[in-house]
């Protein structure tokens, strides 16, 4: 049977999450989550997202959906604030596979050049896990904070859609490693039509599309013609 993963997409709708200089956490988390989902699906992993559009997504609803889905692992995707610097992840005070997942994701994030504040636990006054996404989910769960949105220097590592997608794929590779699935290299974008290749790079940059999406377009029966028309329309 295929592995199942639940992705919590931090904030959404009327809750923007952290915000600074026109950037909003809810937008960044969705881009990362969609890229993470796509990469996991490429490896045969079944994925459920807590949201796929800009809608209200309270943590209690995330937990309910996660437990109903009964995944093998869960990841809640967030962006930090408070003037700090770097990635950090939280896992249950019980350790186990949640700790392994946090460390695997941290390794992939650091490989992209982002520094890390470490993998951590946080207990509430009762001695149980402080965060509901970790405390109340039935499966091993981790909260990942890619960096600090209100630190311009730190934010420079993830302030574009392409960078956010790269980190989403890094999260996926950490999940794959925890599940014991070898990450497969991505197939390069290729076409014998030079004009189509130039057009593909144009729409990728202007529309913020991922390589895999461009490959799908080029592999379509009339994909090269479509890509050239789309690029012309964007001029």
mmCIF file of C-alpha atoms in Angstrom:
data_model
loop_
_atom_site.group_PDB
_atom_site.id
_atom_site.type_symbol
_atom_site.label_atom_id
_atom_site.label_comp_id
_atom_site.label_asym_id
_atom_site.label_seq_id
_atom_site.Cartn_x
_atom_site.Cartn_y
_atom_site.Cartn_z
ATOM 1 C CA UNK A 1 0.000 0.000 0.000
ATOM 2 C CA UNK A 2 1.145 3.550 -0.732
ATOM 3 C CA UNK A 3 2.298 5.783 2.083
ATOM 4 C CA UNK A 4 0.054 8.689 3.064
ATOM 5 C CA UNK A 5 1.178 12.146 4.158
ATOM 6 C CA UNK A 6 -0.861 15.065 5.476
ATOM 7 C CA UNK A 7 0.345 18.623 4.869
ATOM 8 C CA UNK A 8 -0.979 21.433 7.023
ATOM 9 C CA UNK A 9 -0.834 24.751 5.153
ATOM 10 C CA UNK A 10 -0.305 27.404 7.781
ATOM 11 C CA UNK A 11 -2.971 30.134 8.129
ATOM 12 C CA UNK A 12 -5.218 31.262 5.262
ATOM 13 C CA UNK A 13 -8.324 33.305 4.523
ATOM 14 C CA UNK A 14 -8.815 36.083 7.043
ATOM 15 C CA UNK A 15 -5.753 34.862 8.960
ATOM 16 C CA UNK A 16 -2.703 36.064 7.037
ATOM 17 C CA UNK A 17 -0.251 34.678 9.564
ATOM 18 C CA UNK A 18 3.003 36.588 9.885
ATOM 19 C CA UNK A 19 3.427 39.512 7.494
ATOM 20 C CA UNK A 20 6.078 42.077 6.626
ATOM 21 C CA UNK A 21 6.892 44.419 3.733
ATOM 22 C CA UNK A 22 3.986 43.127 1.631
ATOM 23 C CA UNK A 23 4.800 39.452 2.176
ATOM 24 C CA UNK A 24 2.250 37.185 3.856
ATOM 25 C CA UNK A 25 2.810 33.850 5.512
ATOM 26 C CA UNK A 26 -0.425 32.353 4.170
ATOM 27 C CA UNK A 27 0.743 32.888 0.569
ATOM 28 C CA UNK A 28 4.201 31.412 1.094
ATOM 29 C CA UNK A 29 2.966 28.338 2.927
ATOM 30 C CA UNK A 30 0.557 27.455 0.122
ATOM 31 C CA UNK A 31 3.282 27.688 -2.535
ATOM 32 C CA UNK A 32 5.589 25.455 -0.464
ATOM 33 C CA UNK A 33 2.845 22.955 0.291
ATOM 34 C CA UNK A 34 1.742 22.581 -3.327
ATOM 35 C CA UNK A 35 5.336 21.998 -4.439
ATOM 36 C CA UNK A 36 5.826 19.488 -1.626
ATOM 37 C CA UNK A 37 2.655 17.666 -2.642
ATOM 38 C CA UNK A 38 3.713 17.501 -6.277
ATOM 39 C CA UNK A 39 7.123 16.062 -5.434
ATOM 40 C CA UNK A 40 5.680 13.468 -3.069
ATOM 41 C CA UNK A 41 3.075 12.457 -5.640
ATOM 42 C CA UNK A 42 5.859 11.985 -8.197
ATOM 43 C CA UNK A 43 7.195 9.267 -5.886
ATOM 44 C CA UNK A 44 3.848 7.545 -5.436
ATOM 45 C CA UNK A 45 3.011 9.026 -2.023
ATOM 46 C CA UNK A 46 -0.635 9.909 -1.399
ATOM 47 C CA UNK A 47 -1.002 13.448 -0.050
ATOM 48 C CA UNK A 48 -3.824 15.459 1.500
ATOM 49 C CA UNK A 49 -3.494 19.220 2.037
ATOM 50 C CA UNK A 50 -5.428 21.100 4.695
ATOM 51 C CA UNK A 51 -6.188 23.712 2.037
ATOM 52 C CA UNK A 52 -5.397 24.256 -1.637
ATOM 53 C CA UNK A 53 -6.731 27.802 -1.909
ATOM 54 C CA UNK A 54 -6.750 30.955 0.229
ATOM 55 C CA UNK A 55 -9.393 29.927 2.763
ATOM 56 C CA UNK A 56 -9.722 29.866 6.535
ATOM 57 C CA UNK A 57 -7.763 26.938 7.950
ATOM 58 C CA UNK A 58 -7.743 26.864 11.778
ATOM 59 C CA UNK A 59 -5.390 24.404 13.449
ATOM 60 C CA UNK A 60 -8.211 22.432 15.100
ATOM 61 C CA UNK A 61 -9.639 21.757 11.637
ATOM 62 C CA UNK A 62 -6.187 20.744 10.386
ATOM 63 C CA UNK A 63 -5.898 18.246 13.224
ATOM 64 C CA UNK A 64 -9.382 16.863 12.556
ATOM 65 C CA UNK A 65 -8.682 16.410 8.849
ATOM 66 C CA UNK A 66 -5.289 14.875 9.552
ATOM 67 C CA UNK A 67 -6.651 12.270 11.953
ATOM 68 C CA UNK A 68 -9.516 11.436 9.597
ATOM 69 C CA UNK A 69 -7.001 10.852 6.791
ATOM 70 C CA UNK A 70 -4.866 8.582 9.039
ATOM 71 C CA UNK A 71 -1.523 9.369 7.381
ATOM 72 C CA UNK A 72 1.874 7.861 8.114
ATOM 73 C CA UNK A 73 3.393 11.324 8.689
ATOM 74 C CA UNK A 74 2.170 14.911 8.984
ATOM 75 C CA UNK A 75 3.907 18.223 8.389
ATOM 76 C CA UNK A 76 2.561 21.699 9.197
ATOM 77 C CA UNK A 77 4.205 24.364 7.035
ATOM 78 C CA UNK A 78 4.802 27.828 8.484
ATOM 79 C CA UNK A 79 6.908 30.984 8.230
ATOM 80 C CA UNK A 80 8.355 32.525 11.374
ATOM 81 C CA UNK A 81 8.391 36.108 12.670
ATOM 82 C CA UNK A 82 10.052 37.983 15.484
ATOM 83 C CA UNK A 83 13.285 39.179 13.934
ATOM 84 C CA UNK A 84 15.217 35.932 14.225
ATOM 85 C CA UNK A 85 17.123 34.136 11.520
ATOM 86 C CA UNK A 86 16.906 30.677 9.971
ATOM 87 C CA UNK A 87 14.839 27.531 9.723
ATOM 88 C CA UNK A 88 13.578 25.586 12.721
ATOM 89 C CA UNK A 89 11.367 22.561 13.273
ATOM 90 C CA UNK A 90 9.348 21.255 16.213
ATOM 91 C CA UNK A 91 8.573 17.628 16.987
ATOM 92 C CA UNK A 92 6.974 15.796 19.903
ATOM 93 C CA UNK A 93 8.710 15.614 23.262
ATOM 94 C CA UNK A 94 8.428 11.844 22.828
ATOM 95 C CA UNK A 95 10.925 11.952 19.945
ATOM 96 C CA UNK A 96 10.588 8.898 17.713
ATOM 97 C CA UNK A 97 9.760 9.222 14.028
ATOM 98 C CA UNK A 98 8.696 12.840 14.469
ATOM 99 C CA UNK A 99 12.236 13.697 15.528
ATOM 100 C CA UNK A 100 13.635 11.737 12.570
ATOM 101 C CA UNK A 101 11.329 13.640 10.203
ATOM 102 C CA UNK A 102 12.358 17.022 11.610
ATOM 103 C CA UNK A 103 16.038 16.179 11.264
ATOM 104 C CA UNK A 104 15.637 14.834 7.727
ATOM 105 C CA UNK A 105 13.848 17.995 6.620
ATOM 106 C CA UNK A 106 16.458 20.164 8.332
ATOM 107 C CA UNK A 107 19.212 18.369 6.423
ATOM 108 C CA UNK A 108 17.505 19.053 3.089
ATOM 109 C CA UNK A 109 16.849 22.701 3.951
ATOM 110 C CA UNK A 110 20.477 23.244 4.924
ATOM 111 C CA UNK A 111 21.536 21.654 1.626
ATOM 112 C CA UNK A 112 19.739 24.542 -0.132
ATOM 113 C CA UNK A 113 21.858 27.012 1.832
ATOM 114 C CA UNK A 114 19.391 28.034 4.544
ATOM 115 C CA UNK A 115 20.851 28.071 8.050
ATOM 116 C CA UNK A 116 19.043 26.337 10.893
ATOM 117 C CA UNK A 117 18.166 27.212 14.448
ATOM 118 C CA UNK A 118 17.717 23.503 15.112
ATOM 119 C CA UNK A 119 15.078 20.845 15.686
ATOM 120 C CA UNK A 120 13.265 21.393 18.958
ATOM 121 C CA UNK A 121 10.516 20.331 21.334
ATOM 122 C CA UNK A 122 8.232 22.566 23.374
ATOM 123 C CA UNK A 123 6.181 21.463 26.340
ATOM 124 C CA UNK A 124 3.146 23.270 27.718
ATOM 125 C CA UNK A 125 2.401 23.886 31.402
ATOM 126 C CA UNK A 126 0.808 20.439 31.624
ATOM 127 C CA UNK A 127 4.010 18.789 30.463
ATOM 128 C CA UNK A 128 2.415 17.715 27.168
ATOM 129 C CA UNK A 129 3.402 19.059 23.763
ATOM 130 C CA UNK A 130 2.585 22.759 23.470
ATOM 131 C CA UNK A 131 1.528 22.794 19.804
ATOM 132 C CA UNK A 132 -1.855 21.262 18.976
ATOM 133 C CA UNK A 133 -0.698 20.024 15.566
ATOM 134 C CA UNK A 134 1.928 17.909 17.301
ATOM 135 C CA UNK A 135 -0.017 17.121 20.487
ATOM 136 C CA UNK A 136 -3.380 16.138 19.017
ATOM 137 C CA UNK A 137 -2.458 14.368 15.774
ATOM 138 C CA UNK A 138 -2.438 10.576 15.951
ATOM 139 C CA UNK A 139 0.573 10.176 13.639
ATOM 140 C CA UNK A 140 4.143 11.529 13.971
ATOM 141 C CA UNK A 141 3.904 15.243 13.181
ATOM 142 C CA UNK A 142 6.320 18.125 12.696
ATOM 143 C CA UNK A 143 5.950 21.896 12.409
ATOM 144 C CA UNK A 144 8.466 23.502 10.026
ATOM 145 C CA UNK A 145 9.255 27.243 10.034
ATOM 146 C CA UNK A 146 11.260 28.081 6.902
ATOM 147 C CA UNK A 147 12.615 31.381 8.216
ATOM 148 C CA UNK A 148 11.689 34.842 9.472
ATOM 149 C CA UNK A 149 9.449 36.907 7.237
ATOM 150 C CA UNK A 150 10.286 40.135 9.091
ATOM 151 C CA UNK A 151 14.052 39.735 8.657
ATOM 152 C CA UNK A 152 14.828 40.947 5.128
ATOM 153 C CA UNK A 153 18.190 39.187 5.052
ATOM 154 C CA UNK A 154 16.699 35.858 6.099
ATOM 155 C CA UNK A 155 13.630 36.333 3.886
ATOM 156 C CA UNK A 156 15.852 36.747 0.813
ATOM 157 C CA UNK A 157 16.305 32.964 0.841
ATOM 158 C CA UNK A 158 12.573 32.327 0.308
ATOM 159 C CA UNK A 159 10.939 35.517 -0.969
ATOM 160 C CA UNK A 160 10.186 34.286 -4.514
ATOM 161 C CA UNK A 161 7.774 31.597 -5.670
ATOM 162 C CA UNK A 162 10.656 29.646 -7.217
ATOM 163 C CA UNK A 163 12.559 29.622 -3.910
ATOM 164 C CA UNK A 164 9.439 28.632 -1.987
ATOM 165 C CA UNK A 165 8.842 25.781 -4.431
ATOM 166 C CA UNK A 166 12.456 24.640 -3.969
ATOM 167 C CA UNK A 167 11.975 24.520 -0.205
ATOM 168 C CA UNK A 168 8.686 22.673 -0.672
ATOM 169 C CA UNK A 169 10.545 20.012 -2.652
ATOM 170 C CA UNK A 170 13.241 19.927 0.043
ATOM 171 C CA UNK A 171 10.519 19.209 2.618
ATOM 172 C CA UNK A 172 9.304 16.400 0.355
ATOM 173 C CA UNK A 173 12.779 14.881 0.173
ATOM 174 C CA UNK A 174 12.968 14.922 3.962
ATOM 175 C CA UNK A 175 9.623 13.149 4.133
ATOM 176 C CA UNK A 176 10.740 10.597 1.527
ATOM 177 C CA UNK A 177 13.924 9.877 3.477
ATOM 178 C CA UNK A 178 11.902 9.301 6.652
ATOM 179 C CA UNK A 179 9.601 6.917 4.784
ATOM 180 C CA UNK A 180 12.591 5.071 3.341
ATOM 181 C CA UNK A 181 11.862 6.106 -0.262
ATOM 182 C CA UNK A 182 14.815 7.036 -2.460
ATOM 183 C CA UNK A 183 14.383 10.447 -4.067
ATOM 184 C CA UNK A 184 14.444 10.223 -7.853
ATOM 185 C CA UNK A 185 16.214 12.923 -9.874
ATOM 186 C CA UNK A 186 14.009 15.264 -11.826
ATOM 187 C CA UNK A 187 13.913 14.885 -15.594
ATOM 188 C CA UNK A 188 15.396 17.971 -17.278
ATOM 189 C CA UNK A 189 13.133 20.148 -19.384
ATOM 190 C CA UNK A 190 13.829 19.157 -22.979
ATOM 191 C CA UNK A 191 12.490 19.779 -26.473
ATOM 192 C CA UNK A 192 13.982 19.436 -29.943
ATOM 193 C CA UNK A 193 12.251 22.708 -30.830
ATOM 194 C CA UNK A 194 14.641 25.491 -29.770
ATOM 195 C CA UNK A 195 11.908 28.124 -30.026
ATOM 196 C CA UNK A 196 9.710 26.057 -27.714
ATOM 197 C CA UNK A 197 12.540 25.745 -25.186
ATOM 198 C CA UNK A 198 13.012 29.519 -25.123
ATOM 199 C CA UNK A 199 9.254 30.009 -24.793
ATOM 200 C CA UNK A 200 9.110 27.441 -21.989
ATOM 201 C CA UNK A 201 11.727 29.298 -19.966
ATOM 202 C CA UNK A 202 9.839 32.562 -20.563
ATOM 203 C CA UNK A 203 6.510 31.324 -19.227
ATOM 204 C CA UNK A 204 8.232 29.468 -16.383
ATOM 205 C CA UNK A 205 9.820 32.718 -15.203
ATOM 206 C CA UNK A 206 6.852 35.028 -15.779
ATOM 207 C CA UNK A 207 4.182 32.675 -14.410
ATOM 208 C CA UNK A 208 6.320 31.196 -11.615
ATOM 209 C CA UNK A 209 5.675 27.643 -12.843
ATOM 210 C CA UNK A 210 7.655 24.605 -11.741
ATOM 211 C CA UNK A 211 9.853 22.544 -14.057
ATOM 212 C CA UNK A 212 7.482 19.598 -13.778
ATOM 213 C CA UNK A 213 4.550 21.721 -14.984
ATOM 214 C CA UNK A 214 6.586 22.888 -17.978
ATOM 215 C CA UNK A 215 7.497 19.289 -18.786
ATOM 216 C CA UNK A 216 3.813 18.339 -18.733
ATOM 217 C CA UNK A 217 3.041 21.146 -21.190
ATOM 218 C CA UNK A 218 5.848 20.178 -23.563
ATOM 219 C CA UNK A 219 4.884 16.502 -23.469
ATOM 220 C CA UNK A 220 1.281 17.280 -24.403
ATOM 221 C CA UNK A 221 0.392 16.374 -28.004
ATOM 222 C CA UNK A 222 0.376 20.019 -29.074
ATOM 223 C CA UNK A 223 2.464 21.228 -26.146
ATOM 224 C CA UNK A 224 5.256 22.962 -28.033
ATOM 225 C CA UNK A 225 2.756 25.018 -30.024
ATOM 226 C CA UNK A 226 0.825 25.829 -26.835
ATOM 227 C CA UNK A 227 3.962 26.922 -24.973
ATOM 228 C CA UNK A 228 4.964 29.253 -27.814
ATOM 229 C CA UNK A 229 1.480 30.801 -27.899
ATOM 230 C CA UNK A 230 1.483 31.314 -24.131
ATOM 231 C CA UNK A 231 4.891 32.992 -24.243
ATOM 232 C CA UNK A 232 3.741 35.313 -27.032
ATOM 233 C CA UNK A 233 0.629 36.235 -25.037
ATOM 234 C CA UNK A 234 2.848 37.208 -22.097
ATOM 235 C CA UNK A 235 4.940 39.635 -24.146
#
